[in-house]
Amino acid sequence: MSRVCELTGKKAMVGNNVSHAMNKTKRKFNANLVKKRFFIPEEDKWVTLKVSTAALKTINKIGISAMLKEAKAKGFYK
């Protein structure tokens, strides 16, 4: 499974390692992902999602149901 947030679509970015001598080599900035189980009361079931920590903060703020609805509208979650 790729390192992509299932709710926000965040994924790895590409950048440079820059040394003191200003030499540049390619590197990857991975998304900060966590595998987490959530209980959805409307469907009365548990779902396991790979989400970014930023998405976790949003889930704590607006709730898992609202977040899933947004993700489905944007096409990140089926």
mmCIF file of N, CA, C and O in Angstrom:
data_model
loop_
_atom_site.group_PDB
_atom_site.id
_atom_site.type_symbol
_atom_site.label_atom_id
_atom_site.label_comp_id
_atom_site.label_asym_id
_atom_site.label_seq_id
_atom_site.Cartn_x
_atom_site.Cartn_y
_atom_site.Cartn_z
ATOM 1 N N MET A 1 0.836 -1.179 0.000
ATOM 2 C CA MET A 1 0.000 0.000 0.000
ATOM 3 C C MET A 1 0.885 1.247 0.000
ATOM 4 O O MET A 1 1.881 1.311 0.701
ATOM 5 N N SER A 2 0.511 2.221 -0.804
ATOM 6 C CA SER A 2 1.341 3.411 -0.912
ATOM 7 C C SER A 2 1.165 4.322 0.296
ATOM 8 O O SER A 2 0.194 4.227 1.034
ATOM 9 N N ARG A 3 2.121 5.228 0.461
ATOM 10 C CA ARG A 3 2.103 6.143 1.601
ATOM 11 C C ARG A 3 1.279 7.376 1.253
ATOM 12 O O ARG A 3 1.825 8.454 1.019
ATOM 13 N N VAL A 4 -0.048 7.186 1.198
ATOM 14 C CA VAL A 4 -0.981 8.265 0.874
ATOM 15 C C VAL A 4 -2.087 8.264 1.924
ATOM 16 O O VAL A 4 -2.611 7.207 2.286
ATOM 17 N N CYS A 5 -2.438 9.449 2.414
ATOM 18 C CA CYS A 5 -3.541 9.577 3.374
ATOM 19 C C CYS A 5 -4.853 9.255 2.663
ATOM 20 O O CYS A 5 -5.127 9.785 1.583
ATOM 21 N N GLU A 6 -5.662 8.396 3.266
ATOM 22 C CA GLU A 6 -6.904 7.958 2.640
ATOM 23 C C GLU A 6 -8.019 8.998 2.750
ATOM 24 O O GLU A 6 -9.037 8.875 2.079
ATOM 25 N N LEU A 7 -7.845 10.009 3.585
ATOM 26 C CA LEU A 7 -8.890 11.020 3.750
ATOM 27 C C LEU A 7 -8.545 12.365 3.114
ATOM 28 O O LEU A 7 -9.429 13.062 2.628
ATOM 29 N N THR A 8 -7.270 12.737 3.125
ATOM 30 C CA THR A 8 -6.890 14.036 2.576
ATOM 31 C C THR A 8 -6.115 13.938 1.267
ATOM 32 O O THR A 8 -5.964 14.937 0.570
ATOM 33 N N GLY A 9 -5.591 12.756 0.944
ATOM 34 C CA GLY A 9 -4.834 12.595 -0.286
ATOM 35 C C GLY A 9 -3.392 13.062 -0.185
ATOM 36 O O GLY A 9 -2.682 13.113 -1.193
ATOM 37 N N LYS A 10 -2.930 13.400 1.024
ATOM 38 C CA LYS A 10 -1.540 13.825 1.190
ATOM 39 C C LYS A 10 -0.612 12.683 0.838
ATOM 40 O O LYS A 10 -0.868 11.537 1.183
ATOM 41 N N LYS A 11 0.492 13.024 0.127
ATOM 42 C CA LYS A 11 1.470 12.001 -0.235
ATOM 43 C C LYS A 11 2.864 12.598 -0.201
ATOM 44 O O LYS A 11 3.035 13.770 0.124
ATOM 45 N N ALA A 12 3.863 11.786 -0.532
ATOM 46 C CA ALA A 12 5.257 12.215 -0.438
ATOM 47 C C ALA A 12 5.552 13.343 -1.424
ATOM 48 O O ALA A 12 4.979 13.412 -2.514
ATOM 49 N N MET A 13 6.449 14.251 -0.997
ATOM 50 C CA MET A 13 6.937 15.331 -1.860
ATOM 51 C C MET A 13 8.416 15.072 -2.138
ATOM 52 O O MET A 13 9.078 14.361 -1.398
ATOM 53 N N VAL A 14 8.927 15.675 -3.206
ATOM 54 C CA VAL A 14 10.335 15.521 -3.563
ATOM 55 C C VAL A 14 11.037 16.847 -3.331
ATOM 56 O O VAL A 14 10.496 17.908 -3.613
ATOM 57 N N GLY A 15 12.252 16.760 -2.781
ATOM 58 C CA GLY A 15 13.039 17.961 -2.538
ATOM 59 C C GLY A 15 14.514 17.634 -2.567
ATOM 60 O O GLY A 15 14.929 16.616 -3.132
ATOM 61 N N ASN A 16 15.311 18.482 -1.969
ATOM 62 C CA ASN A 16 16.762 18.311 -1.964
ATOM 63 C C ASN A 16 17.302 18.254 -0.552
ATOM 64 O O ASN A 16 16.841 18.976 0.323
ATOM 65 N N ASN A 17 18.327 17.390 -0.349
ATOM 66 C CA ASN A 17 19.199 17.505 0.808
ATOM 67 C C ASN A 17 20.232 18.542 0.425
ATOM 68 O O ASN A 17 20.811 18.458 -0.664
ATOM 69 N N VAL A 18 20.473 19.530 1.267
ATOM 70 C CA VAL A 18 21.452 20.562 0.958
ATOM 71 C C VAL A 18 22.542 20.508 2.017
ATOM 72 O O VAL A 18 22.293 20.710 3.200
ATOM 73 N N SER A 19 23.773 20.248 1.570
ATOM 74 C CA SER A 19 24.887 20.160 2.495
ATOM 75 C C SER A 19 25.403 21.558 2.828
ATOM 76 O O SER A 19 24.973 22.554 2.238
ATOM 77 N N HIS A 20 26.353 21.625 3.741
ATOM 78 C CA HIS A 20 26.955 22.904 4.121
ATOM 79 C C HIS A 20 27.652 23.552 2.919
ATOM 80 O O HIS A 20 27.694 24.769 2.796
ATOM 81 N N ALA A 21 28.170 22.699 2.024
ATOM 82 C CA ALA A 21 28.846 23.200 0.819
ATOM 83 C C ALA A 21 27.856 23.478 -0.312
ATOM 84 O O ALA A 21 28.261 23.704 -1.451
ATOM 85 N N MET A 22 26.562 23.441 0.004
ATOM 86 C CA MET A 22 25.474 23.696 -0.944
ATOM 87 C C MET A 22 25.362 22.638 -2.048
ATOM 88 O O MET A 22 24.817 22.905 -3.117
ATOM 89 N N ASN A 23 25.889 21.429 -1.796
ATOM 90 C CA ASN A 23 25.663 20.322 -2.725
ATOM 91 C C ASN A 23 24.228 19.843 -2.537
ATOM 92 O O ASN A 23 23.756 19.730 -1.407
ATOM 93 N N LYS A 24 23.546 19.548 -3.644
ATOM 94 C CA LYS A 24 22.144 19.156 -3.566
ATOM 95 C C LYS A 24 21.962 17.733 -4.079
ATOM 96 O O LYS A 24 22.441 17.394 -5.158
ATOM 97 N N THR A 25 21.299 16.896 -3.274
ATOM 98 C CA THR A 25 20.948 15.543 -3.691
ATOM 99 C C THR A 25 19.461 15.362 -3.444
ATOM 100 O O THR A 25 18.906 15.915 -2.493
ATOM 101 N N LYS A 26 18.808 14.593 -4.312
ATOM 102 C CA LYS A 26 17.359 14.394 -4.212
ATOM 103 C C LYS A 26 16.999 13.609 -2.957
ATOM 104 O O LYS A 26 17.734 12.711 -2.535
ATOM 105 N N ARG A 27 15.860 13.933 -2.374
ATOM 106 C CA ARG A 27 15.322 13.188 -1.233
ATOM 107 C C ARG A 27 13.811 13.253 -1.281
ATOM 108 O O ARG A 27 13.229 13.985 -2.086
ATOM 109 N N LYS A 28 13.178 12.461 -0.416
ATOM 110 C CA LYS A 28 11.726 12.387 -0.351
ATOM 111 C C LYS A 28 11.252 12.859 1.010
ATOM 112 O O LYS A 28 11.823 12.497 2.033
ATOM 113 N N PHE A 29 10.226 13.674 1.028
ATOM 114 C CA PHE A 29 9.566 14.079 2.267
ATOM 115 C C PHE A 29 8.274 13.275 2.359
ATOM 116 O O PHE A 29 7.297 13.572 1.666
ATOM 117 N N ASN A 30 8.259 12.230 3.186
ATOM 118 C CA ASN A 30 7.066 11.390 3.323
ATOM 119 C C ASN A 30 6.017 12.065 4.201
ATOM 120 O O ASN A 30 6.344 12.858 5.081
ATOM 121 N N ALA A 31 4.764 11.748 3.929
ATOM 122 C CA ALA A 31 3.668 12.246 4.760
ATOM 123 C C ALA A 31 3.716 11.534 6.116
ATOM 124 O O ALA A 31 4.126 10.369 6.196
ATOM 125 N N ASN A 32 3.318 12.219 7.165
ATOM 126 C CA ASN A 32 3.305 11.648 8.512
ATOM 127 C C ASN A 32 2.010 10.852 8.663
ATOM 128 O O ASN A 32 0.963 11.412 9.007
ATOM 129 N N LEU A 33 2.068 9.548 8.391
ATOM 130 C CA LEU A 33 0.870 8.703 8.375
ATOM 131 C C LEU A 33 0.806 7.787 9.580
ATOM 132 O O LEU A 33 1.823 7.324 10.093
ATOM 133 N N VAL A 34 -0.434 7.518 10.024
ATOM 134 C CA VAL A 34 -0.704 6.642 11.152
ATOM 135 C C VAL A 34 -1.848 5.716 10.762
ATOM 136 O O VAL A 34 -2.818 6.150 10.141
ATOM 137 N N LYS A 35 -1.722 4.436 11.100
ATOM 138 C CA LYS A 35 -2.814 3.487 10.872
ATOM 139 C C LYS A 35 -3.715 3.521 12.101
ATOM 140 O O LYS A 35 -3.255 3.301 13.222
ATOM 141 N N LYS A 36 -5.009 3.803 11.911
ATOM 142 C CA LYS A 36 -5.910 4.052 13.047
ATOM 143 C C LYS A 36 -7.273 3.449 12.763
ATOM 144 O O LYS A 36 -7.752 3.479 11.634
ATOM 145 N N ARG A 37 -7.888 2.894 13.823
ATOM 146 C CA ARG A 37 -9.250 2.360 13.724
ATOM 147 C C ARG A 37 -10.239 3.406 14.210
ATOM 148 O O ARG A 37 -10.024 4.039 15.239
ATOM 149 N N PHE A 38 -11.332 3.568 13.475
ATOM 150 C CA PHE A 38 -12.381 4.511 13.845
ATOM 151 C C PHE A 38 -13.715 3.786 13.882
ATOM 152 O O PHE A 38 -13.983 2.919 13.050
ATOM 153 N N PHE A 39 -14.560 4.160 14.848
ATOM 154 C CA PHE A 39 -15.906 3.609 14.921
ATOM 155 C C PHE A 39 -16.868 4.597 14.287
ATOM 156 O O PHE A 39 -16.892 5.768 14.647
ATOM 157 N N ILE A 40 -17.657 4.108 13.315
ATOM 158 C CA ILE A 40 -18.649 4.944 12.648
ATOM 159 C C ILE A 40 -20.019 4.563 13.194
ATOM 160 O O ILE A 40 -20.550 3.503 12.865
ATOM 161 N N PRO A 41 -20.607 5.429 14.040
ATOM 162 C CA PRO A 41 -21.881 5.070 14.682
ATOM 163 C C PRO A 41 -23.051 4.935 13.710
ATOM 164 O O PRO A 41 -23.947 4.123 13.937
ATOM 165 N N GLU A 42 -23.062 5.705 12.607
ATOM 166 C CA GLU A 42 -24.169 5.629 11.647
ATOM 167 C C GLU A 42 -24.248 4.253 10.994
ATOM 168 O O GLU A 42 -25.325 3.729 10.755
ATOM 169 N N GLU A 43 -23.079 3.675 10.699
ATOM 170 C CA GLU A 43 -23.030 2.365 10.063
ATOM 171 C C GLU A 43 -22.809 1.250 11.077
ATOM 172 O O GLU A 43 -22.844 0.076 10.729
ATOM 173 N N ASP A 44 -22.576 1.599 12.343
ATOM 174 C CA ASP A 44 -22.349 0.660 13.438
ATOM 175 C C ASP A 44 -21.216 -0.320 13.113
ATOM 176 O O ASP A 44 -21.369 -1.530 13.260
ATOM 177 N N LYS A 45 -20.074 0.227 12.628
ATOM 178 C CA LYS A 45 -18.934 -0.633 12.312
ATOM 179 C C LYS A 45 -17.623 0.117 12.503
ATOM 180 O O LYS A 45 -17.583 1.332 12.598
ATOM 181 N N TRP A 46 -16.540 -0.673 12.581
ATOM 182 C CA TRP A 46 -15.191 -0.133 12.700
ATOM 183 C C TRP A 46 -14.541 -0.116 11.331
ATOM 184 O O TRP A 46 -14.723 -1.021 10.540
ATOM 185 N N VAL A 47 -13.743 0.938 11.064
ATOM 186 C CA VAL A 47 -12.957 1.007 9.838
ATOM 187 C C VAL A 47 -11.513 1.339 10.200
ATOM 188 O O VAL A 47 -11.271 2.134 11.099
ATOM 189 N N THR A 48 -10.575 0.700 9.518
ATOM 190 C CA THR A 48 -9.162 0.988 9.709
ATOM 191 C C THR A 48 -8.698 1.842 8.544
ATOM 192 O O THR A 48 -8.877 1.467 7.382
ATOM 193 N N LEU A 49 -8.131 3.002 8.845
ATOM 194 C CA LEU A 49 -7.682 3.930 7.817
ATOM 195 C C LEU A 49 -6.228 4.315 8.055
ATOM 196 O O LEU A 49 -5.769 4.372 9.193
ATOM 197 N N LYS A 50 -5.521 4.589 6.975
ATOM 198 C CA LYS A 50 -4.173 5.144 7.054
ATOM 199 C C LYS A 50 -4.330 6.645 6.821
ATOM 200 O O LYS A 50 -4.598 7.082 5.699
ATOM 201 N N VAL A 51 -4.213 7.419 7.897
ATOM 202 C CA VAL A 51 -4.468 8.860 7.819
ATOM 203 C C VAL A 51 -3.247 9.656 8.270
ATOM 204 O O VAL A 51 -2.430 9.173 9.046
ATOM 205 N N SER A 52 -3.165 10.884 7.782
ATOM 206 C CA SER A 52 -2.093 11.781 8.220
ATOM 207 C C SER A 52 -2.448 12.325 9.595
ATOM 208 O O SER A 52 -3.611 12.331 10.007
ATOM 209 N N THR A 53 -1.441 12.801 10.305
ATOM 210 C CA THR A 53 -1.697 13.347 11.638
ATOM 211 C C THR A 53 -2.504 14.632 11.554
ATOM 212 O O THR A 53 -3.271 14.947 12.461
ATOM 213 N N ALA A 54 -2.371 15.370 10.453
ATOM 214 C CA ALA A 54 -3.198 16.563 10.251
ATOM 215 C C ALA A 54 -4.671 16.168 10.113
ATOM 216 O O ALA A 54 -5.565 16.846 10.635
ATOM 217 N N ALA A 55 -4.927 15.035 9.433
ATOM 218 C CA ALA A 55 -6.300 14.542 9.291
ATOM 219 C C ALA A 55 -6.854 14.098 10.648
ATOM 220 O O ALA A 55 -8.046 14.277 10.923
ATOM 221 N N LEU A 56 -5.997 13.534 11.505
ATOM 222 C CA LEU A 56 -6.435 13.137 12.850
ATOM 223 C C LEU A 56 -6.918 14.347 13.643
ATOM 224 O O LEU A 56 -7.932 14.278 14.347
ATOM 225 N N LYS A 57 -6.192 15.466 13.535
ATOM 226 C CA LYS A 57 -6.601 16.683 14.238
ATOM 227 C C LYS A 57 -7.948 17.177 13.718
ATOM 228 O O LYS A 57 -8.805 17.609 14.487
ATOM 229 N N THR A 58 -8.150 17.077 12.396
ATOM 230 C CA THR A 58 -9.422 17.497 11.804
ATOM 231 C C THR A 58 -10.549 16.573 12.241
ATOM 232 O O THR A 58 -11.659 17.032 12.511
ATOM 233 N N ILE A 59 -10.277 15.266 12.331
ATOM 234 C CA ILE A 59 -11.279 14.305 12.790
ATOM 235 C C ILE A 59 -11.684 14.626 14.230
ATOM 236 O O ILE A 59 -12.865 14.578 14.577
ATOM 237 N N ASN A 60 -10.708 14.974 15.082
ATOM 238 C CA ASN A 60 -11.017 15.350 16.461
ATOM 239 C C ASN A 60 -11.879 16.601 16.516
ATOM 240 O O ASN A 60 -12.686 16.770 17.428
ATOM 241 N N LYS A 61 -11.714 17.484 15.533
ATOM 242 C CA LYS A 61 -12.440 18.746 15.524
ATOM 243 C C LYS A 61 -13.857 18.608 14.966
ATOM 244 O O LYS A 61 -14.817 19.049 15.594
ATOM 245 N N ILE A 62 -14.002 17.969 13.758
ATOM 246 C CA ILE A 62 -15.318 17.926 13.109
ATOM 247 C C ILE A 62 -15.992 16.565 13.165
ATOM 248 O O ILE A 62 -17.174 16.458 12.860
ATOM 249 N N GLY A 63 -15.248 15.510 13.524
ATOM 250 C CA GLY A 63 -15.834 14.176 13.630
ATOM 251 C C GLY A 63 -15.526 13.324 12.414
ATOM 252 O O GLY A 63 -15.311 13.830 11.311
ATOM 253 N N ILE A 64 -15.541 12.019 12.614
ATOM 254 C CA ILE A 64 -15.191 11.072 11.550
ATOM 255 C C ILE A 64 -16.248 11.051 10.451
ATOM 256 O O ILE A 64 -15.932 10.939 9.272
ATOM 257 N N SER A 65 -17.517 11.200 10.810
ATOM 258 C CA SER A 65 -18.582 11.140 9.800
ATOM 259 C C SER A 65 -18.472 12.291 8.810
ATOM 260 O O SER A 65 -18.576 12.096 7.594
ATOM 261 N N ALA A 66 -18.251 13.497 9.327
ATOM 262 C CA ALA A 66 -18.121 14.669 8.461
ATOM 263 C C ALA A 66 -16.863 14.562 7.599
ATOM 264 O O ALA A 66 -16.873 14.926 6.417
ATOM 265 N N MET A 67 -15.801 14.039 8.183
ATOM 266 C CA MET A 67 -14.546 13.900 7.445
ATOM 267 C C MET A 67 -14.689 12.876 6.318
ATOM 268 O O MET A 67 -14.183 13.083 5.212
ATOM 269 N N LEU A 68 -15.376 11.766 6.581
ATOM 270 C CA LEU A 68 -15.602 10.760 5.541
ATOM 271 C C LEU A 68 -16.467 11.321 4.418
ATOM 272 O O LEU A 68 -16.226 11.032 3.241
ATOM 273 N N LYS A 69 -17.447 12.129 4.769
ATOM 274 C CA LYS A 69 -18.321 12.737 3.770
ATOM 275 C C LYS A 69 -17.514 13.661 2.853
ATOM 276 O O LYS A 69 -17.674 13.641 1.634
ATOM 277 N N GLU A 70 -16.622 14.466 3.445
ATOM 278 C CA GLU A 70 -15.753 15.358 2.664
ATOM 279 C C GLU A 70 -14.827 14.562 1.751
ATOM 280 O O GLU A 70 -14.638 14.911 0.591
ATOM 281 N N ALA A 71 -14.229 13.484 2.281
ATOM 282 C CA ALA A 71 -13.287 12.671 1.524
ATOM 283 C C ALA A 71 -13.986 11.994 0.343
ATOM 284 O O ALA A 71 -13.428 11.879 -0.745
ATOM 285 N N LYS A 72 -15.228 11.539 0.551
ATOM 286 C CA LYS A 72 -15.988 10.913 -0.532
ATOM 287 C C LYS A 72 -16.310 11.945 -1.609
ATOM 288 O O LYS A 72 -16.253 11.644 -2.797
ATOM 289 N N ALA A 73 -16.640 13.177 -1.210
ATOM 290 C CA ALA A 73 -16.955 14.231 -2.174
ATOM 291 C C ALA A 73 -15.732 14.592 -3.015
ATOM 292 O O ALA A 73 -15.857 14.880 -4.212
ATOM 293 N N LYS A 74 -14.551 14.557 -2.401
ATOM 294 C CA LYS A 74 -13.320 14.894 -3.134
ATOM 295 C C LYS A 74 -12.740 13.696 -3.869
ATOM 296 O O LYS A 74 -11.801 13.838 -4.637
ATOM 297 N N GLY A 75 -13.271 12.490 -3.612
ATOM 298 C CA GLY A 75 -12.836 11.297 -4.330
ATOM 299 C C GLY A 75 -11.669 10.557 -3.706
ATOM 300 O O GLY A 75 -11.071 9.700 -4.342
ATOM 301 N N PHE A 76 -11.310 10.875 -2.458
ATOM 302 C CA PHE A 76 -10.207 10.188 -1.796
ATOM 303 C C PHE A 76 -10.646 8.889 -1.134
ATOM 304 O O PHE A 76 -9.860 7.973 -0.976
ATOM 305 N N TYR A 77 -11.903 8.809 -0.717
ATOM 306 C CA TYR A 77 -12.410 7.630 0.000
ATOM 307 C C TYR A 77 -13.609 7.096 -0.744
ATOM 308 O O TYR A 77 -14.462 7.836 -1.213
ATOM 309 N N LYS A 78 -13.690 5.749 -0.862
ATOM 310 C CA LYS A 78 -14.791 5.130 -1.610
ATOM 311 C C LYS A 78 -15.989 4.880 -0.740
ATOM 312 O O LYS A 78 -15.991 4.449 0.311
#
